[in-house]
Structures are given as C-alpha cells and as structure tokens.
Amino acid sequence: MMKKSLLAMSIAALTLGAAFSPLPSHAALPQTVNGEAMPSLAPMLEKVSPAVVSIAVEGNKVAKQRIPEAFRFFFGPNIPPEQAQERPFRGLGSGVIVDADKGYIVTNHHVIDDADQIRVQLKDGREYDATLIGSDEMSDIALLQLEEEADNLTQIPLADSDELRVGDFAVAIGNPFGLGQTVTSGIISALGRSGLNLENFENFIQTDAAINSGNSGGALVNLNGELMGINTAILGPNGGNVGIGFAIPVNMAKSLVDQIIEYGSVRRGMLGVTGRELTSELADAFGLATKHGAFVSQVMPESAAEEAGLEAGDIIVSVNGKSIRSFGELRAKIATLGAGKPVTLGVIRDGENLEMDTTLKEASQTQTKADNLHKALTGAELKNHDTKPAGVEVTAIEEGSLAARYGLREGDVIVGLNRHKVENLGDLRKLLEDKPSVLALNIVRDNSSLYLVIR
C-alpha cells in the first residue's frame, strides 16, 4: 500500500514538473490563430504613447489655520481668527502633446495650480521646463509650452468626441502614482456626465479604463490612436480606481485651448437661460416623446437666448447639430464654445421642432491672474476690455502686491506695451513671451493716457 502511494506521488510530481517546465528555447507563442494575426494594441501605442508626458510641479500653497478660542487669549485681542501660512508642495500628473512644432501640452488645471516650477518628462527620458500659457479652473484645462525647442516630438491626432458612443473601446495613458507611463483599457461607460461639482462646467466621458492618482491630464484614446479626452477625475474611495473614471471631451478641450492661444484666457460664452434637466415626469407633462434635453425655465433680457427667440418652456435638444442629453451638458458646451461664436439651437416648442440661430455673448466673470503672464504683474487680475478703448482691464489688485507697488490700479485698461498695441490678453501674452527686462505699459485711467514703467 505504501509503495502504491509513493508511486502515485512520483507520477503526480512528474506531471506537475512537466506542466511547469519552461518551453524549449526554439518554441514561441503563436503569432496567428486560424491564419489571422493575434489582436494587440501594441502597434497603436508605439505611435501614440510618445505624445503622453509626465509632469512634476513644485510650488507654495497658502494654508489657513484656525486658532482655537481658548488659545487666542495668549496672542492678544487683535489676533485674527485664522493664520495664513505658505507651505511648499510637490505634485505629479500627466499631459498630452497637441502641437509638436510649438511644444504645446494640454493638462488639467488642478495639476499645475499654484505651481512655481513645472517640469515635463518625455517618454524617452528627456526633461524640459514648461511655462503656463493659460488655464481655466472651471473646466479644469491648462495649456503649457516647453521653454526650450525640442526635436522629434510626437503630437496626438484628435478624434471627434461628439461622435463617441457608449461601448466604444477606450485606452487610458498616464503616469499613475509616479510609476511611469502606464496603459489601461476599457470601454466608454457613459457620456455627458455632470454633477460631480455643480460649480464647474462638466460634460464628462465616463470610462472603466483604470484611472488612478497621477493619471490626471493624460490621454484617453480610441483604437485608432486618436485623442478622445483628457483624463481628469475618478470616483472611488481614497483615490483608488473602482472602474469609474472621467475625461474631458477633446472637442471641449480644443475649444478652450484655441481661446487660450488666441486671447490668453478663456472667453466664456453665455446663452442667458436658466433651467433644469428634462425628467421623465416633465417630458410626460409636456407630451414629449424625447427624454433627453435641457428644459428652459427663464430667458434673461438682452441675452443671446432672447435674440434667438427662445422662450420659457422650450426644450433645447441640440447645439450646432449635436444632440445634448441634459442641462449640465448644455451649460458646459455653451460656456466652452467661447464668446462671439455663432450657434444653432435645436428646440422643441409645443411638440414642434425648431432651429434658432444666435451669437454667444461673453460672461462677465471671465478673467485671468496676471502672474500667469509676467511675475512683475503678480497680484493683478485681468480680463479683456471689449468696449472702447479695446485692451486689457485690471479687474482687481491685491493690496501690497508687486502690481500694486508698481502703480497699477483697479479699472486701469492696458492698451499698449513697449510701443506695441494691446487689444486683448492674447496680444499681451505674446508681447511678454520674450520676458522683456523693462515693461512700459500704456494705461488708460479715468479717460487719461499714461505710462507705467516696470523694471
């Protein structure tokens, strides 16, 4: 009986050894199945992945610390309830090269927010300093430019994100947890997602391709290697992936980037309506067959919506021929199209399909921090001044800042720099690209013209 057991164990050991023994050196995995090549994402990724970069940032953030009432006695009666302290920070993220000739890189605003130094590493290991050209906090998009000219850069081609469908394959490329470039795959789980943060403009692509901390600003591509979106957020405990990730549609990102390049900031478009989602109950009450769209509850006077002929009770179902699913999607698309852009709205009124044309107006809150343009202007906030005189208006000045010390005031309109005309933030940004040692600002103040010289 003992011999039989030993024999059985020996046979089992031999069988296991054969199962786990390495393949002969001449053996290889099959390259084809039934005469067809094995499917692989590798050829596409070899072309696309060099366009995705890692971004490392350093800076200082102001942290406010509240002093408990029990301890304020020791600091005297005039001590403020909160103390502000600057604390250094470091961060990691990802970015996508969208213009190889000019060294333009798109990433998320939250990746570079408050950064004093931005360092970009390419897939091949080369590193460059980068400058922030402009960003938009409310849509979480930022545009960087490499400070040095770099050879052999790869830019990523763009898809049409308005043509995406739920179920399309998706590949996420980024730098999770600082590990280096990583690729994950999945599908598009949903489109037009909003409601993560009601203060911002959201029209997200949802995907189950694994997105983790550090993927922010990376690429979401299709199987053709075209950019569908910029990875920006995840929904999960402790920053971990649970199969719910979000990306900003590339059409939305491109519109914002084009505005930053042309004007130096985002010129927020405004339609001039308030409303809500079109729910099933609301659709039934109005006798509508559709369950998707944006219900208009109010039209603002003298707005683009009023000029188009919109009325309260209308249902907006498309923008420029592309259907919309919700009021949040309408809000995001209109805001990121940009002021001055013509739009065609598809509207349902009393069961009748209508088309209405209008031109978007500029939202009054569109502005940018001047230190994004030049350190000497730190402390000023700027916006385009479209009425005469055309230029750049100083909308706010921080007390004690560099801009205040150099003599800039709230309400000033910058119309020239170093004898060059300035009509918008884009003009000012281009003139400051070479970092001139002296800034001779031509200012219009209280209907008078003057010069401020900043050295």
mmCIF file of N, CA and C in Angstrom, residues 25-77:
data_model
loop_
_atom_site.group_PDB
_atom_site.id
_atom_site.type_symbol
_atom_site.label_atom_id
_atom_site.label_comp_id
_atom_site.label_asym_id
_atom_site.label_seq_id
_atom_site.Cartn_x
_atom_site.Cartn_y
_atom_site.Cartn_z
ATOM 1 N N SER A 25 13.722 26.433 -26.025
ATOM 2 C CA SER A 25 14.190 27.747 -26.489
ATOM 3 C C SER A 25 13.716 28.065 -27.893
ATOM 4 N N HIS A 26 13.495 27.009 -28.703
ATOM 5 C CA HIS A 26 13.059 27.272 -30.077
ATOM 6 C C HIS A 26 11.557 27.508 -30.170
ATOM 7 N N ALA A 27 10.822 27.217 -29.060
ATOM 8 C CA ALA A 27 9.362 27.374 -29.094
ATOM 9 C C ALA A 27 8.987 28.834 -28.887
ATOM 10 N N ALA A 28 7.855 29.302 -29.433
ATOM 11 C CA ALA A 28 7.375 30.679 -29.287
ATOM 12 C C ALA A 28 5.864 30.673 -29.250
ATOM 13 N N LEU A 29 5.294 31.727 -28.648
ATOM 14 C CA LEU A 29 3.844 31.851 -28.619
ATOM 15 C C LEU A 29 3.321 32.044 -30.030
ATOM 16 N N PRO A 30 2.170 31.508 -30.342
ATOM 17 C CA PRO A 30 1.655 31.643 -31.709
ATOM 18 C C PRO A 30 1.371 33.103 -32.065
ATOM 19 N N GLN A 31 1.761 33.514 -33.267
ATOM 20 C CA GLN A 31 1.506 34.865 -33.750
ATOM 21 C C GLN A 31 0.182 34.973 -34.490
ATOM 22 N N THR A 32 -0.363 33.836 -34.858
ATOM 23 C CA THR A 32 -1.642 33.839 -35.577
ATOM 24 C C THR A 32 -2.558 32.780 -34.985
ATOM 25 N N VAL A 33 -3.847 32.981 -35.170
ATOM 26 C CA VAL A 33 -4.861 31.999 -34.781
ATOM 27 C C VAL A 33 -5.783 31.820 -35.978
ATOM 28 N N ASN A 34 -5.867 30.579 -36.450
ATOM 29 C CA ASN A 34 -6.672 30.281 -37.649
ATOM 30 C C ASN A 34 -6.271 31.167 -38.822
ATOM 31 N N GLY A 35 -4.969 31.422 -38.920
ATOM 32 C CA GLY A 35 -4.467 32.196 -40.060
ATOM 33 C C GLY A 35 -4.566 33.695 -39.909
ATOM 34 N N GLU A 36 -5.129 34.175 -38.785
ATOM 35 C CA GLU A 36 -5.261 35.619 -38.563
ATOM 36 C C GLU A 36 -4.331 36.062 -37.445
ATOM 37 N N ALA A 37 -3.795 37.300 -37.574
ATOM 38 C CA ALA A 37 -2.859 37.826 -36.587
ATOM 39 C C ALA A 37 -3.535 37.986 -35.238
ATOM 40 N N MET A 38 -2.763 37.719 -34.173
ATOM 41 C CA MET A 38 -3.280 37.910 -32.815
ATOM 42 C C MET A 38 -3.561 39.400 -32.596
ATOM 43 N N PRO A 39 -4.736 39.757 -32.057
ATOM 44 C CA PRO A 39 -5.032 41.182 -31.831
ATOM 45 C C PRO A 39 -4.128 41.759 -30.749
ATOM 46 N N SER A 40 -3.674 43.004 -30.955
ATOM 47 C CA SER A 40 -2.795 43.664 -29.986
ATOM 48 C C SER A 40 -2.916 45.174 -30.131
ATOM 49 N N LEU A 41 -2.845 45.868 -28.993
ATOM 50 C CA LEU A 41 -2.833 47.329 -29.002
ATOM 51 C C LEU A 41 -1.431 47.885 -29.175
ATOM 52 N N ALA A 42 -0.416 47.023 -29.146
ATOM 53 C CA ALA A 42 0.972 47.477 -29.154
ATOM 54 C C ALA A 42 1.325 48.370 -30.357
ATOM 55 N N PRO A 43 0.944 48.011 -31.596
ATOM 56 C CA PRO A 43 1.318 48.891 -32.716
ATOM 57 C C PRO A 43 0.758 50.300 -32.590
ATOM 58 N N MET A 44 -0.500 50.420 -32.150
ATOM 59 C CA MET A 44 -1.091 51.740 -31.961
ATOM 60 C C MET A 44 -0.380 52.505 -30.853
ATOM 61 N N LEU A 45 -0.101 51.840 -29.744
ATOM 62 C CA LEU A 45 0.525 52.501 -28.599
ATOM 63 C C LEU A 45 1.945 52.948 -28.905
ATOM 64 N N GLU A 46 2.651 52.208 -29.740
ATOM 65 C CA GLU A 46 4.009 52.608 -30.122
ATOM 66 C C GLU A 46 4.010 53.959 -30.823
ATOM 67 N N LYS A 47 2.936 54.261 -31.541
ATOM 68 C CA LYS A 47 2.836 55.541 -32.244
ATOM 69 C C LYS A 47 2.346 56.662 -31.323
ATOM 70 N N VAL A 48 1.435 56.316 -30.412
ATOM 71 C CA VAL A 48 0.740 57.339 -29.630
ATOM 72 C C VAL A 48 1.427 57.664 -28.307
ATOM 73 N N SER A 49 1.952 56.663 -27.625
ATOM 74 C CA SER A 49 2.445 56.871 -26.258
ATOM 75 C C SER A 49 3.548 57.930 -26.130
ATOM 76 N N PRO A 50 4.414 58.171 -27.150
ATOM 77 C CA PRO A 50 5.397 59.254 -27.000
ATOM 78 C C PRO A 50 4.765 60.643 -26.866
ATOM 79 N N ALA A 51 3.473 60.776 -27.207
ATOM 80 C CA ALA A 51 2.798 62.077 -27.090
ATOM 81 C C ALA A 51 2.273 62.327 -25.682
ATOM 82 N N VAL A 52 2.349 61.334 -24.796
ATOM 83 C CA VAL A 52 1.878 61.493 -23.418
ATOM 84 C C VAL A 52 3.096 61.681 -22.514
ATOM 85 N N VAL A 53 3.082 62.742 -21.708
ATOM 86 C CA VAL A 53 4.242 63.108 -20.895
ATOM 87 C C VAL A 53 3.894 63.054 -19.408
ATOM 88 N N SER A 54 4.943 62.993 -18.593
ATOM 89 C CA SER A 54 4.788 63.113 -17.143
ATOM 90 C C SER A 54 5.099 64.544 -16.732
ATOM 91 N N ILE A 55 4.365 65.056 -15.760
ATOM 92 C CA ILE A 55 4.527 66.441 -15.305
ATOM 93 C C ILE A 55 4.798 66.431 -13.805
ATOM 94 N N ALA A 56 5.890 67.094 -13.391
ATOM 95 C CA ALA A 56 6.223 67.263 -11.977
ATOM 96 C C ALA A 56 6.179 68.746 -11.647
ATOM 97 N N VAL A 57 5.500 69.104 -10.569
ATOM 98 C CA VAL A 57 5.346 70.518 -10.202
ATOM 99 C C VAL A 57 5.822 70.745 -8.776
ATOM 100 N N GLU A 58 6.284 71.985 -8.546
ATOM 101 C CA GLU A 58 6.648 72.430 -7.200
ATOM 102 C C GLU A 58 6.099 73.824 -7.006
ATOM 103 N N GLY A 59 5.749 74.149 -5.778
ATOM 104 C CA GLY A 59 5.238 75.489 -5.502
ATOM 105 C C GLY A 59 4.924 75.659 -4.030
ATOM 106 N N ASN A 60 4.221 76.725 -3.735
ATOM 107 C CA ASN A 60 3.807 77.019 -2.366
ATOM 108 C C ASN A 60 2.312 77.292 -2.354
ATOM 109 N N LYS A 61 1.638 76.699 -1.398
ATOM 110 C CA LYS A 61 0.205 76.933 -1.233
ATOM 111 C C LYS A 61 -0.048 77.612 0.099
ATOM 112 N N VAL A 62 -0.988 78.556 0.083
ATOM 113 C CA VAL A 62 -1.362 79.252 1.311
ATOM 114 C C VAL A 62 -2.362 78.388 2.074
ATOM 115 N N ALA A 63 -1.972 77.989 3.271
ATOM 116 C CA ALA A 63 -2.850 77.174 4.118
ATOM 117 C C ALA A 63 -3.314 78.013 5.297
ATOM 118 N N LYS A 64 -4.617 78.030 5.530
ATOM 119 C CA LYS A 64 -5.173 78.795 6.646
ATOM 120 C C LYS A 64 -5.429 77.878 7.839
ATOM 121 N N GLN A 65 -4.953 78.314 8.997
ATOM 122 C CA GLN A 65 -5.106 77.533 10.219
ATOM 123 C C GLN A 65 -5.892 78.347 11.235
ATOM 124 N N ARG A 66 -6.958 77.786 11.720
ATOM 125 C CA ARG A 66 -7.814 78.491 12.682
ATOM 126 C C ARG A 66 -7.251 78.330 14.093
ATOM 127 N N ILE A 67 -7.169 79.457 14.804
ATOM 128 C CA ILE A 67 -6.675 79.451 16.184
ATOM 129 C C ILE A 67 -7.866 79.242 17.119
ATOM 130 N N PRO A 68 -7.816 78.192 17.943
ATOM 131 C CA PRO A 68 -8.942 77.947 18.871
ATOM 132 C C PRO A 68 -9.136 79.122 19.825
ATOM 133 N N GLU A 69 -10.381 79.352 20.187
ATOM 134 C CA GLU A 69 -10.712 80.460 21.085
ATOM 135 C C GLU A 69 -9.922 80.380 22.399
ATOM 136 N N ALA A 70 -9.702 79.170 22.900
ATOM 137 C CA ALA A 70 -9.014 79.007 24.182
ATOM 138 C C ALA A 70 -7.586 79.528 24.142
ATOM 139 N N PHE A 71 -6.984 79.554 22.934
ATOM 140 C CA PHE A 71 -5.587 79.974 22.819
ATOM 141 C C PHE A 71 -5.432 81.410 22.346
ATOM 142 N N ARG A 72 -6.504 82.020 21.866
ATOM 143 C CA ARG A 72 -6.384 83.379 21.331
ATOM 144 C C ARG A 72 -6.043 84.384 22.434
ATOM 145 N N PHE A 73 -6.376 84.052 23.676
ATOM 146 C CA PHE A 73 -6.046 84.939 24.800
ATOM 147 C C PHE A 73 -4.547 85.204 24.863
ATOM 148 N N PHE A 74 -3.741 84.177 24.534
ATOM 149 C CA PHE A 74 -2.291 84.306 24.665
ATOM 150 C C PHE A 74 -1.690 85.177 23.572
ATOM 151 N N PHE A 75 -2.413 85.411 22.472
ATOM 152 C CA PHE A 75 -1.873 86.170 21.349
ATOM 153 C C PHE A 75 -2.368 87.614 21.327
ATOM 154 N N GLY A 76 -3.229 87.975 22.236
ATOM 155 C CA GLY A 76 -3.715 89.350 22.274
ATOM 156 C C GLY A 76 -5.060 89.489 21.603
ATOM 157 N N PRO A 77 -5.777 90.599 21.833
ATOM 158 C CA PRO A 77 -7.148 90.760 21.333
ATOM 159 C C PRO A 77 -7.223 91.009 19.834
#
